Amino acid sequence: IRDRAWALPSPSINWDSTMAQEIERKFLINDPRIVDSLAGERLTQGYLSHDKNATVRVRIAGTRGWLTIKGKTVGATRSEFEYPVPEQDARQMLDELCGAGVIDKTRYRLPQGALCWEIDVFHGDNDGLIVAEIELPSEDTPFDKPDWLGEEVTGDPRYYNSALSSTPYNQWADD
């Protein structure tokens, strides 16, 4: 067994804080040139579970690996728990446990005041899809909607990355 000391809780983390939540709004993009001047990070991710009540994702970002468990989305909110894993373990999980449907995308970050837009440009079977997400401290947090933002797709499960891994964008019928 490899050394797992990295998994010990950090003394700087408040383990008594409120439950881990992700509050996220998702939009299509009107103008993909918004990312032209931004530096992006390539992400590769796959799913160990696609259950409607919980998904389990493994992701590689650069040389970092992550295991993320997400609960069922209600409105724009869901539980989210994320843990670092060694890159080698994450690669092995992607190769051996995720099967077909691994997501390949480049993420760009665009700060907006205290918030930050994450713009995902998808590759491979999801090529042509560009989605912008913004994480919020609460569902009713106001935020500016830039001109490059298109239709909101927060409530459309086809745009969940877990759904894109099993039914890629290039397989959708023309809407």
PDB file of N, CA, C and O in Angstrom, residues 12-58:
ATOM      1  N   SER A  12      -6.099  23.134   9.410  1.00  0.00           N
ATOM      2  CA  SER A  12      -6.648  24.444   9.055  1.00  0.00           C
ATOM      3  C   SER A  12      -8.088  24.362   8.569  1.00  0.00           C
ATOM      4  O   SER A  12      -8.746  25.378   8.415  1.00  0.00           O
ATOM      5  N   ILE A  13      -8.608  23.143   8.335  1.00  0.00           N
ATOM      6  CA  ILE A  13      -9.973  22.994   7.854  1.00  0.00           C
ATOM      7  C   ILE A  13     -10.924  22.936   9.039  1.00  0.00           C
ATOM      8  O   ILE A  13     -10.686  22.219  10.002  1.00  0.00           O
ATOM      9  N   ASN A  14     -12.006  23.689   8.960  1.00  0.00           N
ATOM     10  CA  ASN A  14     -13.025  23.663  10.010  1.00  0.00           C
ATOM     11  C   ASN A  14     -13.975  22.510   9.716  1.00  0.00           C
ATOM     12  O   ASN A  14     -14.911  22.643   8.942  1.00  0.00           O
ATOM     13  N   TRP A  15     -13.755  21.369  10.352  1.00  0.00           N
ATOM     14  CA  TRP A  15     -14.559  20.176  10.089  1.00  0.00           C
ATOM     15  C   TRP A  15     -15.948  20.287  10.701  1.00  0.00           C
ATOM     16  O   TRP A  15     -16.807  19.456  10.445  1.00  0.00           O
ATOM     17  N   ASP A  16     -16.207  21.300  11.507  1.00  0.00           N
ATOM     18  CA  ASP A  16     -17.524  21.500  12.113  1.00  0.00           C
ATOM     19  C   ASP A  16     -18.374  22.486  11.317  1.00  0.00           C
ATOM     20  O   ASP A  16     -19.440  22.881  11.765  1.00  0.00           O
ATOM     21  N   SER A  17     -17.922  22.895  10.158  1.00  0.00           N
ATOM     22  CA  SER A  17     -18.666  23.881   9.365  1.00  0.00           C
ATOM     23  C   SER A  17     -19.921  23.253   8.776  1.00  0.00           C
ATOM     24  O   SER A  17     -20.160  22.057   8.893  1.00  0.00           O
ATOM     25  N   THR A  18     -20.723  24.068   8.110  1.00  0.00           N
ATOM     26  CA  THR A  18     -21.969  23.591   7.533  1.00  0.00           C
ATOM     27  C   THR A  18     -21.695  22.583   6.421  1.00  0.00           C
ATOM     28  O   THR A  18     -20.593  22.480   5.902  1.00  0.00           O
ATOM     29  N   MET A  19     -22.751  21.851   6.057  1.00  0.00           N
ATOM     30  CA  MET A  19     -22.631  20.803   5.045  1.00  0.00           C
ATOM     31  C   MET A  19     -22.073  21.360   3.739  1.00  0.00           C
ATOM     32  O   MET A  19     -22.391  22.480   3.348  1.00  0.00           O
ATOM     33  N   ALA A  20     -21.260  20.563   3.068  1.00  0.00           N
ATOM     34  CA  ALA A  20     -20.691  20.959   1.787  1.00  0.00           C
ATOM     35  C   ALA A  20     -21.800  21.057   0.746  1.00  0.00           C
ATOM     36  O   ALA A  20     -22.558  20.103   0.558  1.00  0.00           O
ATOM     37  N   GLN A  21     -21.900  22.205   0.098  1.00  0.00           N
ATOM     38  CA  GLN A  21     -22.913  22.418  -0.931  1.00  0.00           C
ATOM     39  C   GLN A  21     -22.303  23.095  -2.142  1.00  0.00           C
ATOM     40  O   GLN A  21     -21.371  23.879  -2.026  1.00  0.00           O
ATOM     41  N   GLU A  22     -22.890  22.784  -3.285  1.00  0.00           N
ATOM     42  CA  GLU A  22     -22.566  23.470  -4.520  1.00  0.00           C
ATOM     43  C   GLU A  22     -23.861  24.142  -4.981  1.00  0.00           C
ATOM     44  O   GLU A  22     -24.882  23.483  -5.119  1.00  0.00           O
ATOM     45  N   ILE A  23     -23.791  25.449  -5.157  1.00  0.00           N
ATOM     46  CA  ILE A  23     -24.921  26.205  -5.694  1.00  0.00           C
ATOM     47  C   ILE A  23     -24.415  26.807  -6.985  1.00  0.00           C
ATOM     48  O   ILE A  23     -23.537  27.672  -6.982  1.00  0.00           O
ATOM     49  N   GLU A  24     -24.946  26.322  -8.095  1.00  0.00           N
ATOM     50  CA  GLU A  24     -24.355  26.629  -9.400  1.00  0.00           C
ATOM     51  C   GLU A  24     -25.450  26.933 -10.414  1.00  0.00           C
ATOM     52  O   GLU A  24     -26.458  26.248 -10.488  1.00  0.00           O
ATOM     53  N   ARG A  25     -25.217  27.970 -11.209  1.00  0.00           N
ATOM     54  CA  ARG A  25     -26.085  28.286 -12.342  1.00  0.00           C
ATOM     55  C   ARG A  25     -25.278  28.042 -13.601  1.00  0.00           C
ATOM     56  O   ARG A  25     -24.076  28.324 -13.651  1.00  0.00           O
ATOM     57  N   LYS A  26     -25.927  27.505 -14.627  1.00  0.00           N
ATOM     58  CA  LYS A  26     -25.245  27.078 -15.848  1.00  0.00           C
ATOM     59  C   LYS A  26     -25.920  27.714 -17.064  1.00  0.00           C
ATOM     60  O   LYS A  26     -27.148  27.745 -17.148  1.00  0.00           O
ATOM     61  N   PHE A  27     -25.099  28.195 -18.011  1.00  0.00           N
ATOM     62  CA  PHE A  27     -25.579  28.903 -19.191  1.00  0.00           C
ATOM     63  C   PHE A  27     -24.827  28.457 -20.438  1.00  0.00           C
ATOM     64  O   PHE A  27     -23.664  28.061 -20.364  1.00  0.00           O
ATOM     65  N   LEU A  28     -25.475  28.580 -21.570  1.00  0.00           N
ATOM     66  CA  LEU A  28     -24.784  28.444 -22.849  1.00  0.00           C
ATOM     67  C   LEU A  28     -24.074  29.763 -23.137  1.00  0.00           C
ATOM     68  O   LEU A  28     -24.322  30.772 -22.480  1.00  0.00           O
ATOM     69  N   ILE A  29     -23.223  29.760 -24.149  1.00  0.00           N
ATOM     70  CA  ILE A  29     -22.417  30.925 -24.502  1.00  0.00           C
ATOM     71  C   ILE A  29     -22.854  31.455 -25.870  1.00  0.00           C
ATOM     72  O   ILE A  29     -23.002  30.682 -26.813  1.00  0.00           O
ATOM     73  N   ASN A  30     -23.048  32.760 -25.966  1.00  0.00           N
ATOM     74  CA  ASN A  30     -23.371  33.397 -27.252  1.00  0.00           C
ATOM     75  C   ASN A  30     -22.129  33.670 -28.093  1.00  0.00           C
ATOM     76  O   ASN A  30     -22.192  33.657 -29.309  1.00  0.00           O
ATOM     77  N   ASP A  31     -21.027  33.974 -27.417  1.00  0.00           N
ATOM     78  CA  ASP A  31     -19.815  34.381 -28.121  1.00  0.00           C
ATOM     79  C   ASP A  31     -18.612  33.608 -27.585  1.00  0.00           C
ATOM     80  O   ASP A  31     -18.054  33.967 -26.547  1.00  0.00           O
ATOM     81  N   PRO A  32     -18.204  32.534 -28.283  1.00  0.00           N
ATOM     82  CA  PRO A  32     -17.095  31.712 -27.777  1.00  0.00           C
ATOM     83  C   PRO A  32     -15.753  32.440 -27.756  1.00  0.00           C
ATOM     84  O   PRO A  32     -14.812  31.964 -27.126  1.00  0.00           O
ATOM     85  N   ARG A  33     -15.661  33.593 -28.390  1.00  0.00           N
ATOM     86  CA  ARG A  33     -14.398  34.348 -28.381  1.00  0.00           C
ATOM     87  C   ARG A  33     -14.049  34.865 -26.996  1.00  0.00           C
ATOM     88  O   ARG A  33     -12.926  35.309 -26.773  1.00  0.00           O
ATOM     89  N   ILE A  34     -14.990  34.766 -26.047  1.00  0.00           N
ATOM     90  CA  ILE A  34     -14.728  35.228 -24.693  1.00  0.00           C
ATOM     91  C   ILE A  34     -13.508  34.538 -24.085  1.00  0.00           C
ATOM     92  O   ILE A  34     -12.810  35.107 -23.262  1.00  0.00           O
ATOM     93  N   VAL A  35     -13.191  33.325 -24.518  1.00  0.00           N
ATOM     94  CA  VAL A  35     -12.054  32.589 -23.943  1.00  0.00           C
ATOM     95  C   VAL A  35     -10.744  32.845 -24.684  1.00  0.00           C
ATOM     96  O   VAL A  35      -9.691  32.397 -24.219  1.00  0.00           O
ATOM     97  N   ASP A  36     -10.791  33.568 -25.792  1.00  0.00           N
ATOM     98  CA  ASP A  36      -9.594  33.744 -26.621  1.00  0.00           C
ATOM     99  C   ASP A  36      -8.400  34.325 -25.870  1.00  0.00           C
ATOM    100  O   ASP A  36      -7.261  33.967 -26.150  1.00  0.00           O
ATOM    101  N   SER A  37      -8.630  35.212 -24.919  1.00  0.00           N
ATOM    102  CA  SER A  37      -7.516  35.848 -24.207  1.00  0.00           C
ATOM    103  C   SER A  37      -7.257  35.220 -22.839  1.00  0.00           C
ATOM    104  O   SER A  37      -6.445  35.730 -22.074  1.00  0.00           O
ATOM    105  N   LEU A  38      -7.933  34.120 -22.535  1.00  0.00           N
ATOM    106  CA  LEU A  38      -7.801  33.491 -21.225  1.00  0.00           C
ATOM    107  C   LEU A  38      -6.925  32.245 -21.291  1.00  0.00           C
ATOM    108  O   LEU A  38      -6.882  31.560 -22.306  1.00  0.00           O
ATOM    109  N   ALA A  39      -6.232  31.963 -20.193  1.00  0.00           N
ATOM    110  CA  ALA A  39      -5.472  30.716 -20.076  1.00  0.00           C
ATOM    111  C   ALA A  39      -6.418  29.636 -19.562  1.00  0.00           C
ATOM    112  O   ALA A  39      -7.189  29.871 -18.634  1.00  0.00           O
ATOM    113  N   GLY A  40      -6.371  28.470 -20.170  1.00  0.00           N
ATOM    114  CA  GLY A  40      -7.257  27.384 -19.767  1.00  0.00           C
ATOM    115  C   GLY A  40      -6.502  26.229 -19.141  1.00  0.00           C
ATOM    116  O   GLY A  40      -5.281  26.138 -19.240  1.00  0.00           O
ATOM    117  N   GLU A  41      -7.247  25.346 -18.497  1.00  0.00           N
ATOM    118  CA  GLU A  41      -6.689  24.135 -17.896  1.00  0.00           C
ATOM    119  C   GLU A  41      -7.468  22.937 -18.433  1.00  0.00           C
ATOM    120  O   GLU A  41      -8.697  22.907 -18.380  1.00  0.00           O
ATOM    121  N   ARG A  42      -6.752  21.953 -18.955  1.00  0.00           N
ATOM    122  CA  ARG A  42      -7.381  20.752 -19.494  1.00  0.00           C
ATOM    123  C   ARG A  42      -7.847  19.861 -18.352  1.00  0.00           C
ATOM    124  O   ARG A  42      -7.097  19.621 -17.404  1.00  0.00           O
ATOM    125  N   LEU A  43      -9.094  19.401 -18.420  1.00  0.00           N
ATOM    126  CA  LEU A  43      -9.671  18.505 -17.420  1.00  0.00           C
ATOM    127  C   LEU A  43     -10.127  17.226 -18.097  1.00  0.00           C
ATOM    128  O   LEU A  43     -10.714  17.267 -19.179  1.00  0.00           O
ATOM    129  N   THR A  44      -9.864  16.105 -17.460  1.00  0.00           N
ATOM    130  CA  THR A  44     -10.350  14.811 -17.903  1.00  0.00           C
ATOM    131  C   THR A  44     -11.112  14.221 -16.736  1.00  0.00           C
ATOM    132  O   THR A  44     -10.603  14.202 -15.610  1.00  0.00           O
ATOM    133  N   GLN A  45     -12.334  13.761 -16.993  1.00  0.00           N
ATOM    134  CA  GLN A  45     -13.123  13.235 -15.887  1.00  0.00           C
ATOM    135  C   GLN A  45     -14.045  12.122 -16.357  1.00  0.00           C
ATOM    136  O   GLN A  45     -14.466  12.092 -17.509  1.00  0.00           O
ATOM    137  N   GLY A  46     -14.308  11.206 -15.452  1.00  0.00           N
ATOM    138  CA  GLY A  46     -15.217  10.103 -15.716  1.00  0.00           C
ATOM    139  C   GLY A  46     -16.044   9.828 -14.482  1.00  0.00           C
ATOM    140  O   GLY A  46     -15.795  10.381 -13.403  1.00  0.00           O
ATOM    141  N   TYR A  47     -17.012   8.946 -14.637  1.00  0.00           N
ATOM    142  CA  TYR A  47     -17.978   8.700 -13.564  1.00  0.00           C
ATOM    143  C   TYR A  47     -17.963   7.247 -13.128  1.00  0.00           C
ATOM    144  O   TYR A  47     -18.043   6.344 -13.946  1.00  0.00           O
ATOM    145  N   LEU A  48     -17.859   7.065 -11.814  1.00  0.00           N
ATOM    146  CA  LEU A  48     -17.914   5.745 -11.212  1.00  0.00           C
ATOM    147  C   LEU A  48     -19.351   5.362 -10.893  1.00  0.00           C
ATOM    148  O   LEU A  48     -19.665   4.192 -10.753  1.00  0.00           O
ATOM    149  N   SER A  49     -20.215   6.368 -10.773  1.00  0.00           N
ATOM    150  CA  SER A  49     -21.636   6.157 -10.495  1.00  0.00           C
ATOM    151  C   SER A  49     -22.437   7.252 -11.177  1.00  0.00           C
ATOM    152  O   SER A  49     -22.073   8.423 -11.111  1.00  0.00           O
ATOM    153  N   HIS A  50     -23.536   6.847 -11.833  1.00  0.00           N
ATOM    154  CA  HIS A  50     -24.452   7.785 -12.501  1.00  0.00           C
ATOM    155  C   HIS A  50     -25.831   7.775 -11.847  1.00  0.00           C
ATOM    156  O   HIS A  50     -26.810   8.161 -12.444  1.00  0.00           O
ATOM    157  N   ASP A  51     -25.931   7.322 -10.622  1.00  0.00           N
ATOM    158  CA  ASP A  51     -27.218   7.216  -9.946  1.00  0.00           C
ATOM    159  C   ASP A  51     -27.905   8.578  -9.898  1.00  0.00           C
ATOM    160  O   ASP A  51     -27.239   9.610  -9.745  1.00  0.00           O
ATOM    161  N   LYS A  52     -29.250   8.613 -10.017  1.00  0.00           N
ATOM    162  CA  LYS A  52     -29.954   9.894 -10.044  1.00  0.00           C
ATOM    163  C   LYS A  52     -29.859  10.639  -8.710  1.00  0.00           C
ATOM    164  O   LYS A  52     -30.015  11.849  -8.674  1.00  0.00           O
ATOM    165  N   ASN A  53     -29.581   9.934  -7.641  1.00  0.00           N
ATOM    166  CA  ASN A  53     -29.466  10.576  -6.335  1.00  0.00           C
ATOM    167  C   ASN A  53     -28.041  10.942  -5.943  1.00  0.00           C
ATOM    168  O   ASN A  53     -27.843  11.725  -5.021  1.00  0.00           O
ATOM    169  N   ALA A  54     -27.058  10.360  -6.637  1.00  0.00           N
ATOM    170  CA  ALA A  54     -25.663  10.661  -6.326  1.00  0.00           C
ATOM    171  C   ALA A  54     -24.772  10.257  -7.495  1.00  0.00           C
ATOM    172  O   ALA A  54     -24.967   9.201  -8.087  1.00  0.00           O
ATOM    173  N   THR A  55     -23.822  11.122  -7.817  1.00  0.00           N
ATOM    174  CA  THR A  55     -22.813  10.768  -8.805  1.00  0.00           C
ATOM    175  C   THR A  55     -21.450  10.770  -8.112  1.00  0.00           C
ATOM    176  O   THR A  55     -21.232  11.514  -7.163  1.00  0.00           O
ATOM    177  N   VAL A  56     -20.579   9.907  -8.618  1.00  0.00           N
ATOM    178  CA  VAL A  56     -19.211   9.842  -8.114  1.00  0.00           C
ATOM    179  C   VAL A  56     -18.298  10.052  -9.314  1.00  0.00           C
ATOM    180  O   VAL A  56     -18.334   9.286 -10.268  1.00  0.00           O
ATOM    181  N   ARG A  57     -17.510  11.126  -9.243  1.00  0.00           N
ATOM    182  CA  ARG A  57     -16.669  11.522 -10.365  1.00  0.00           C
ATOM    183  C   ARG A  57     -15.199  11.431  -9.973  1.00  0.00           C
ATOM    184  O   ARG A  57     -14.824  11.760  -8.854  1.00  0.00           O
ATOM    185  N   VAL A  58     -14.382  11.017 -10.930  1.00  0.00           N
ATOM    186  CA  VAL A  58     -12.933  11.111 -10.786  1.00  0.00           C
ATOM    187  C   VAL A  58     -12.456  12.094 -11.848  1.00  0.00           C
ATOM    188  O   VAL A  58     -12.927  12.075 -12.984  1.00  0.00           O
TER     189      VAL A  58
END
